mmCIF file of C-alpha atoms in Angstrom:
data_model
loop_
_atom_site.group_PDB
_atom_site.id
_atom_site.type_symbol
_atom_site.label_atom_id
_atom_site.label_comp_id
_atom_site.label_asym_id
_atom_site.label_seq_id
_atom_site.Cartn_x
_atom_site.Cartn_y
_atom_site.Cartn_z
ATOM 1 C CA UNK A 1 84.937 -45.331 -123.601
ATOM 2 C CA UNK A 2 82.961 -43.182 -126.030
ATOM 3 C CA UNK A 3 81.084 -44.393 -129.088
ATOM 4 C CA UNK A 4 79.269 -42.195 -131.578
ATOM 5 C CA UNK A 5 76.221 -41.702 -129.341
ATOM 6 C CA UNK A 6 76.793 -43.926 -126.319
ATOM 7 C CA UNK A 7 79.245 -44.109 -123.448
ATOM 8 C CA UNK A 8 80.697 -46.871 -121.261
ATOM 9 C CA UNK A 9 82.251 -46.510 -117.828
ATOM 10 C CA UNK A 10 84.286 -48.920 -115.723
ATOM 11 C CA UNK A 11 84.080 -48.566 -111.925
ATOM 12 C CA UNK A 12 86.759 -49.471 -109.420
ATOM 13 C CA UNK A 13 84.630 -52.412 -108.250
ATOM 14 C CA UNK A 14 84.904 -53.976 -111.720
ATOM 15 C CA UNK A 15 81.357 -53.226 -112.860
ATOM 16 C CA UNK A 16 80.574 -51.679 -116.259
ATOM 17 C CA UNK A 17 77.899 -49.032 -116.773
ATOM 18 C CA UNK A 18 76.481 -47.555 -119.989
ATOM 19 C CA UNK A 19 74.312 -44.649 -121.116
ATOM 20 C CA UNK A 20 73.137 -42.862 -124.266
ATOM 21 C CA UNK A 21 71.610 -44.242 -127.473
ATOM 22 C CA UNK A 22 70.581 -47.905 -127.347
ATOM 23 C CA UNK A 23 69.011 -48.459 -130.771
ATOM 24 C CA UNK A 24 71.208 -51.493 -131.479
ATOM 25 C CA UNK A 25 71.634 -52.727 -127.907
ATOM 26 C CA UNK A 26 74.999 -50.998 -127.516
ATOM 27 C CA UNK A 27 74.329 -50.316 -123.822
ATOM 28 C CA UNK A 28 74.238 -54.057 -123.100
ATOM 29 C CA UNK A 29 71.457 -53.876 -120.497
ATOM 30 C CA UNK A 30 69.270 -56.437 -122.328
ATOM 31 C CA UNK A 31 66.949 -53.686 -123.650
ATOM 32 C CA UNK A 32 66.811 -51.298 -126.595
ATOM 33 C CA UNK A 33 65.849 -48.344 -124.407
ATOM 34 C CA UNK A 34 67.917 -45.150 -124.559
ATOM 35 C CA UNK A 35 69.334 -44.104 -121.184
ATOM 36 C CA UNK A 36 70.088 -40.596 -119.921
ATOM 37 C CA UNK A 37 71.747 -41.976 -116.788
ATOM 38 C CA UNK A 38 74.160 -44.909 -116.296
ATOM 39 C CA UNK A 39 72.677 -48.423 -116.237
ATOM 40 C CA UNK A 40 74.672 -51.467 -115.227
ATOM 41 C CA UNK A 41 75.785 -53.953 -117.882
ATOM 42 C CA UNK A 42 74.868 -57.343 -116.387
ATOM 43 C CA UNK A 43 75.758 -58.324 -112.827
ATOM 44 C CA UNK A 44 79.403 -59.315 -113.327
ATOM 45 C CA UNK A 45 82.045 -57.302 -111.437
ATOM 46 C CA UNK A 46 85.212 -58.589 -113.076
ATOM 47 C CA UNK A 47 85.582 -56.173 -115.997
ATOM 48 C CA UNK A 48 89.014 -54.644 -116.598
ATOM 49 C CA UNK A 49 88.646 -52.777 -119.931
ATOM 50 C CA UNK A 50 85.994 -51.474 -122.335
ATOM 51 C CA UNK A 51 85.978 -50.087 -125.873
ATOM 52 C CA UNK A 52 83.251 -48.499 -127.990
ATOM 53 C CA UNK A 53 82.690 -48.279 -131.736
ATOM 54 C CA UNK A 54 80.014 -46.229 -133.456
ATOM 55 C CA UNK A 55 77.229 -48.485 -132.188
ATOM 56 C CA UNK A 56 78.910 -51.522 -130.664
ATOM 57 C CA UNK A 57 80.724 -52.217 -127.403
ATOM 58 C CA UNK A 58 83.433 -54.616 -126.307
ATOM 59 C CA UNK A 59 84.801 -55.502 -122.887
ATOM 60 C CA UNK A 60 87.487 -57.636 -121.280
ATOM 61 C CA UNK A 61 87.099 -59.497 -117.993
ATOM 62 C CA UNK A 62 89.722 -60.329 -115.396
ATOM 63 C CA UNK A 63 89.891 -63.954 -116.570
ATOM 64 C CA UNK A 64 91.007 -62.804 -120.055
ATOM 65 C CA UNK A 65 87.649 -63.461 -121.710
ATOM 66 C CA UNK A 66 86.232 -60.986 -124.229
ATOM 67 C CA UNK A 67 82.589 -59.984 -124.621
ATOM 68 C CA UNK A 68 80.734 -57.818 -127.147
ATOM 69 C CA UNK A 69 77.279 -56.320 -127.678
ATOM 70 C CA UNK A 70 75.412 -53.832 -129.875
ATOM 71 C CA UNK A 71 75.371 -53.304 -133.645
ATOM 72 C CA UNK A 72 76.630 -56.274 -135.658
ATOM 73 C CA UNK A 73 75.721 -55.557 -139.293
ATOM 74 C CA UNK A 74 79.364 -55.888 -140.392
ATOM 75 C CA UNK A 75 80.285 -58.673 -137.986
ATOM 76 C CA UNK A 76 81.968 -56.194 -135.622
ATOM 77 C CA UNK A 77 80.941 -58.202 -132.559
ATOM 78 C CA UNK A 78 82.922 -61.235 -133.750
ATOM 79 C CA UNK A 79 80.392 -63.836 -132.633
ATOM 80 C CA UNK A 80 80.250 -65.505 -136.113
ATOM 81 C CA UNK A 81 76.873 -63.828 -136.869
ATOM 82 C CA UNK A 82 75.619 -60.446 -138.072
ATOM 83 C CA UNK A 83 72.861 -60.293 -135.455
ATOM 84 C CA UNK A 84 72.666 -57.302 -133.087
ATOM 85 C CA UNK A 85 73.008 -58.180 -129.395
ATOM 86 C CA UNK A 86 71.577 -56.203 -126.473
ATOM 87 C CA UNK A 87 73.563 -58.136 -123.859
ATOM 88 C CA UNK A 88 77.212 -59.286 -123.773
ATOM 89 C CA UNK A 89 78.124 -62.418 -125.755
ATOM 90 C CA UNK A 90 81.519 -64.092 -125.398
ATOM 91 C CA UNK A 91 83.963 -63.768 -128.297
ATOM 92 C CA UNK A 92 86.997 -65.925 -129.062
ATOM 93 C CA UNK A 93 86.275 -68.555 -126.446
ATOM 94 C CA UNK A 94 89.344 -70.288 -125.062
ATOM 95 C CA UNK A 95 91.685 -67.363 -125.747
ATOM 96 C CA UNK A 96 93.276 -64.984 -123.251
ATOM 97 C CA UNK A 97 92.736 -61.388 -124.373
ATOM 98 C CA UNK A 98 94.672 -58.427 -122.960
ATOM 99 C CA UNK A 99 93.672 -55.401 -125.080
ATOM 100 C CA UNK A 100 90.738 -54.360 -127.271
ATOM 101 C CA UNK A 101 89.960 -51.333 -129.482
ATOM 102 C CA UNK A 102 86.960 -50.491 -131.640
ATOM 103 C CA UNK A 103 86.629 -48.496 -134.855
ATOM 104 C CA UNK A 104 83.383 -47.386 -136.454
ATOM 105 C CA UNK A 105 82.403 -50.900 -137.524
ATOM 106 C CA UNK A 106 85.504 -52.972 -136.861
ATOM 107 C CA UNK A 107 87.256 -54.343 -133.798
ATOM 108 C CA UNK A 108 90.774 -55.476 -132.922
ATOM 109 C CA UNK A 109 92.117 -57.257 -129.873
ATOM 110 C CA UNK A 110 95.459 -58.468 -128.576
ATOM 111 C CA UNK A 111 96.037 -61.893 -127.084
ATOM 112 C CA UNK A 112 98.413 -62.637 -124.221
ATOM 113 C CA UNK A 113 101.034 -63.887 -126.685
ATOM 114 C CA UNK A 114 101.170 -60.458 -128.376
ATOM 115 C CA UNK A 115 99.272 -61.469 -131.508
ATOM 116 C CA UNK A 116 96.495 -59.179 -132.761
ATOM 117 C CA UNK A 117 93.202 -60.264 -134.233
ATOM 118 C CA UNK A 118 90.591 -58.308 -136.202
ATOM 119 C CA UNK A 119 86.982 -58.620 -137.339
ATOM 120 C CA UNK A 120 84.114 -56.571 -138.720
ATOM 121 C CA UNK A 121 84.040 -54.226 -141.697
ATOM 122 C CA UNK A 122 87.030 -54.512 -144.036
ATOM 123 C CA UNK A 123 85.862 -52.277 -146.878
ATOM 124 C CA UNK A 124 89.047 -50.171 -146.698
ATOM 125 C CA UNK A 125 91.431 -52.854 -145.456
ATOM 126 C CA UNK A 126 91.127 -51.670 -141.859
ATOM 127 C CA UNK A 127 91.369 -55.232 -140.552
ATOM 128 C CA UNK A 128 94.951 -55.518 -141.796
ATOM 129 C CA UNK A 129 94.525 -58.193 -144.445
ATOM 130 C CA UNK A 130 93.122 -58.488 -147.967
ATOM 131 C CA UNK A 131 89.622 -59.850 -148.165
ATOM 132 C CA UNK A 132 85.981 -59.382 -147.267
ATOM 133 C CA UNK A 133 84.578 -58.403 -143.896
ATOM 134 C CA UNK A 134 84.695 -61.202 -141.309
ATOM 135 C CA UNK A 135 82.498 -61.952 -138.304
ATOM 136 C CA UNK A 136 85.008 -63.774 -136.122
ATOM 137 C CA UNK A 137 88.513 -62.936 -134.843
ATOM 138 C CA UNK A 138 91.090 -63.353 -137.624
ATOM 139 C CA UNK A 139 94.827 -62.958 -137.067
ATOM 140 C CA UNK A 140 96.631 -59.910 -138.462
ATOM 141 C CA UNK A 141 100.251 -60.174 -139.610
ATOM 142 C CA UNK A 142 102.563 -62.445 -137.621
ATOM 143 C CA UNK A 143 104.247 -59.919 -135.358
ATOM 144 C CA UNK A 144 104.111 -59.296 -131.620
ATOM 145 C CA UNK A 145 102.268 -56.087 -130.742
ATOM 146 C CA UNK A 146 102.100 -53.888 -127.631
ATOM 147 C CA UNK A 147 99.743 -51.081 -128.709
ATOM 148 C CA UNK A 148 96.585 -50.640 -130.805
ATOM 149 C CA UNK A 149 94.291 -47.834 -131.933
ATOM 150 C CA UNK A 150 91.293 -47.805 -134.257
ATOM 151 C CA UNK A 151 89.976 -44.845 -136.250
ATOM 152 C CA UNK A 152 86.783 -44.735 -138.259
ATOM 153 C CA UNK A 153 88.087 -46.926 -141.094
ATOM 154 C CA UNK A 154 91.791 -47.253 -140.311
ATOM 155 C CA UNK A 155 93.928 -48.904 -137.653
ATOM 156 C CA UNK A 156 97.321 -48.416 -136.012
ATOM 157 C CA UNK A 157 99.589 -50.711 -134.051
ATOM 158 C CA UNK A 158 102.853 -50.462 -132.134
ATOM 159 C CA UNK A 159 105.066 -53.513 -132.502
ATOM 160 C CA UNK A 160 107.076 -54.905 -129.587
ATOM 161 C CA UNK A 161 110.240 -53.249 -130.953
ATOM 162 C CA UNK A 162 108.585 -49.798 -130.802
ATOM 163 C CA UNK A 163 107.903 -49.543 -134.539
ATOM 164 C CA UNK A 164 104.596 -47.955 -135.564
ATOM 165 C CA UNK A 165 102.372 -49.281 -138.360
ATOM 166 C CA UNK A 166 99.081 -48.209 -139.953
ATOM 167 C CA UNK A 167 96.577 -49.806 -142.328
ATOM 168 C CA UNK A 168 93.170 -49.146 -143.839
ATOM 169 C CA UNK A 169 91.855 -45.969 -145.455
ATOM 170 C CA UNK A 170 94.374 -43.324 -146.531
ATOM 171 C CA UNK A 171 92.129 -40.797 -148.257
ATOM 172 C CA UNK A 172 93.211 -38.051 -145.846
ATOM 173 C CA UNK A 173 96.710 -39.288 -145.045
ATOM 174 C CA UNK A 174 95.693 -41.437 -142.070
ATOM 175 C CA UNK A 175 98.455 -43.958 -142.791
ATOM 176 C CA UNK A 176 101.198 -41.375 -142.426
ATOM 177 C CA UNK A 177 102.574 -41.996 -145.913
ATOM 178 C CA UNK A 178 101.549 -40.736 -149.338
ATOM 179 C CA UNK A 179 99.712 -43.274 -151.457
ATOM 180 C CA UNK A 180 96.565 -45.368 -151.624
ATOM 181 C CA UNK A 181 94.775 -47.194 -148.840
ATOM 182 C CA UNK A 182 96.473 -50.378 -147.672
ATOM 183 C CA UNK A 183 95.066 -53.665 -146.396
ATOM 184 C CA UNK A 184 98.455 -54.623 -144.950
ATOM 185 C CA UNK A 185 100.422 -52.765 -142.251
ATOM 186 C CA UNK A 186 102.577 -49.873 -143.508
ATOM 187 C CA UNK A 187 105.420 -48.591 -141.340
ATOM 188 C CA UNK A 188 105.055 -45.020 -140.084
ATOM 189 C CA UNK A 189 108.010 -42.901 -138.968
ATOM 190 C CA UNK A 190 111.021 -45.052 -139.792
ATOM 191 C CA UNK A 191 113.602 -45.229 -137.028
ATOM 192 C CA UNK A 192 111.460 -43.797 -134.242
ATOM 193 C CA UNK A 193 110.522 -45.637 -131.058
ATOM 194 C CA UNK A 194 106.859 -45.132 -130.218
ATOM 195 C CA UNK A 195 105.234 -45.394 -126.800
ATOM 196 C CA UNK A 196 101.532 -44.599 -127.365
ATOM 197 C CA UNK A 197 99.157 -44.050 -130.275
ATOM 198 C CA UNK A 198 95.549 -42.883 -130.558
ATOM 199 C CA UNK A 199 93.172 -42.513 -133.515
ATOM 200 C CA UNK A 200 90.326 -40.074 -134.090
ATOM 201 C CA UNK A 201 87.896 -40.160 -136.973
ATOM 202 C CA UNK A 202 90.512 -39.593 -139.661
ATOM 203 C CA UNK A 203 93.491 -38.247 -137.708
ATOM 204 C CA UNK A 204 96.102 -39.792 -135.440
ATOM 205 C CA UNK A 205 98.414 -38.737 -132.632
ATOM 206 C CA UNK A 206 101.367 -40.637 -131.233
ATOM 207 C CA UNK A 207 103.968 -40.196 -128.497
ATOM 208 C CA UNK A 208 107.591 -41.185 -128.891
ATOM 209 C CA UNK A 209 109.559 -42.752 -126.068
ATOM 210 C CA UNK A 210 111.249 -39.346 -125.690
ATOM 211 C CA UNK A 211 107.960 -37.556 -124.922
ATOM 212 C CA UNK A 212 107.480 -35.752 -128.247
ATOM 213 C CA UNK A 213 104.013 -35.599 -129.800
ATOM 214 C CA UNK A 214 103.250 -36.124 -133.493
ATOM 215 C CA UNK A 215 100.090 -35.991 -135.600
ATOM 216 C CA UNK A 216 98.936 -36.796 -139.125
ATOM 217 C CA UNK A 217 95.830 -37.294 -141.254
ATOM 218 C CA UNK A 218 92.777 -35.017 -141.444
ATOM 219 C CA UNK A 219 93.336 -31.511 -140.109
ATOM 220 C CA UNK A 220 90.431 -29.404 -141.350
ATOM 221 C CA UNK A 221 89.566 -28.401 -137.780
ATOM 222 C CA UNK A 222 93.128 -28.142 -136.494
ATOM 223 C CA UNK A 223 92.915 -31.542 -134.788
ATOM 224 C CA UNK A 224 96.556 -32.396 -135.528
ATOM 225 C CA UNK A 225 97.681 -29.351 -133.551
ATOM 226 C CA UNK A 226 100.454 -28.084 -135.847
ATOM 227 C CA UNK A 227 98.942 -24.549 -136.086
ATOM 228 C CA UNK A 228 97.601 -25.162 -139.611
ATOM 229 C CA UNK A 229 94.429 -26.517 -141.182
ATOM 230 C CA UNK A 230 96.315 -28.624 -143.714
ATOM 231 C CA UNK A 231 95.771 -32.388 -143.934
ATOM 232 C CA UNK A 232 99.065 -34.229 -143.396
ATOM 233 C CA UNK A 233 100.120 -37.438 -145.129
ATOM 234 C CA UNK A 234 103.349 -37.528 -143.117
ATOM 235 C CA UNK A 235 104.113 -37.205 -139.427
ATOM 236 C CA UNK A 236 104.143 -33.610 -138.163
ATOM 237 C CA UNK A 237 105.411 -32.642 -134.709
ATOM 238 C CA UNK A 238 102.990 -30.852 -132.392
ATOM 239 C CA UNK A 239 105.068 -27.993 -130.977
ATOM 240 C CA UNK A 240 108.530 -28.727 -129.613
ATOM 241 C CA UNK A 241 107.667 -29.939 -126.093
ATOM 242 C CA UNK A 242 109.171 -33.201 -124.888
ATOM 243 C CA UNK A 243 107.054 -33.725 -121.773
ATOM 244 C CA UNK A 244 103.836 -35.288 -123.094
ATOM 245 C CA UNK A 245 102.705 -38.466 -121.306
ATOM 246 C CA UNK A 246 99.182 -39.216 -122.554
ATOM 247 C CA UNK A 247 97.048 -38.396 -125.584
ATOM 248 C CA UNK A 248 93.517 -39.106 -126.850
ATOM 249 C CA UNK A 249 91.736 -38.265 -130.102
ATOM 250 C CA UNK A 250 88.039 -37.638 -130.660
ATOM 251 C CA UNK A 251 86.339 -37.470 -134.042
ATOM 252 C CA UNK A 252 87.928 -34.088 -134.849
ATOM 253 C CA UNK A 253 89.475 -32.874 -131.589
ATOM 254 C CA UNK A 254 92.414 -33.934 -129.447
ATOM 255 C CA UNK A 255 93.540 -33.856 -125.815
ATOM 256 C CA UNK A 256 96.871 -34.533 -124.151
ATOM 257 C CA UNK A 257 98.460 -34.471 -120.696
ATOM 258 C CA UNK A 258 101.955 -33.293 -119.785
ATOM 259 C CA UNK A 259 104.233 -34.624 -117.055
ATOM 260 C CA UNK A 260 103.175 -31.752 -114.755
ATOM 261 C CA UNK A 261 99.577 -32.994 -114.896
ATOM 262 C CA UNK A 262 98.310 -30.142 -117.076
ATOM 263 C CA UNK A 263 95.636 -30.877 -119.697
ATOM 264 C CA UNK A 264 95.721 -29.445 -123.218
ATOM 265 C CA UNK A 265 93.157 -29.504 -126.044
ATOM 266 C CA UNK A 266 92.830 -28.516 -129.711
ATOM 267 C CA UNK A 267 90.721 -29.098 -132.817
ATOM 268 C CA UNK A 268 86.979 -28.750 -133.360
ATOM 269 C CA UNK A 269 85.136 -26.919 -130.573
ATOM 270 C CA UNK A 270 81.689 -26.111 -131.969
ATOM 271 C CA UNK A 271 79.953 -27.664 -128.951
ATOM 272 C CA UNK A 272 82.596 -26.854 -126.349
ATOM 273 C CA UNK A 273 84.350 -30.223 -126.533
ATOM 274 C CA UNK A 274 87.749 -28.655 -125.812
ATOM 275 C CA UNK A 275 86.694 -27.385 -122.383
ATOM 276 C CA UNK A 276 88.407 -24.026 -122.919
ATOM 277 C CA UNK A 277 85.401 -21.905 -121.905
ATOM 278 C CA UNK A 278 84.340 -20.956 -125.438
ATOM 279 C CA UNK A 279 83.394 -22.562 -128.758
ATOM 280 C CA UNK A 280 86.351 -21.470 -130.846
ATOM 281 C CA UNK A 281 88.204 -24.251 -132.642
ATOM 282 C CA UNK A 282 91.974 -24.327 -132.167
ATOM 283 C CA UNK A 283 94.808 -25.393 -134.457
ATOM 284 C CA UNK A 284 97.354 -25.771 -131.662
ATOM 285 C CA UNK A 285 97.227 -26.965 -128.039
ATOM 286 C CA UNK A 286 95.668 -24.705 -125.415
ATOM 287 C CA UNK A 287 95.697 -25.427 -121.703
ATOM 288 C CA UNK A 288 92.375 -26.469 -120.176
ATOM 289 C CA UNK A 289 91.702 -24.907 -116.787
#
């Protein structure tokens, strides 16, 4: 999992490791020392998932417990305080958590019953309800959810019936509909059945159950992949292929995998983040390797 300037890795033995900037304790090694090589987060070996925001980190353990550490100015750790933590603290004690995602300064997680909960910064409604920022898990909507993604200040969710929703900032079309920002979930792509969704800084990508790939939101670097540099406030198909199986979005670049195992990338490439052998940004997918 990649934050703004730190990284988390989960090993097959269930241990979590971290490296990069540690100004706010986001590495979770009980120090505030930056690390240029992986350091272990605690001594527990029962981790099953990790997520990273700009400067905070969240992880799930095999027993369904959730833990967080790092920057907490907006309550994004969910421990009922706004105090930074340089080691994991348990969040939502007594609940069984199955999924967690992190935005810039907000966090969402799914419980075993399919409900989703949010906390942290809510300045643009990215938590999914009207109100101030909160520093403890607060339920969103009343639906059952199967997928989640968090952008910088917006959020997306796939409901159990395959419907896709978005909420939060919409200044660049991140919600997939024309209009203002929304603190309540707005349906995206009426009638489609969605399988996966991912969020970058201000752009999104999603896969339908049929294997087609769609993007919307900010597109100044070609990160949507529709061969233009136009921001999109409605869903736009990326090519006409129907064999996409996985997709991920960075701040302003995107990557996806096809059924044949090939890897494709597009968007901003000023520091070689596309892996295409040069530093030329791309407005449509190009095969990597």
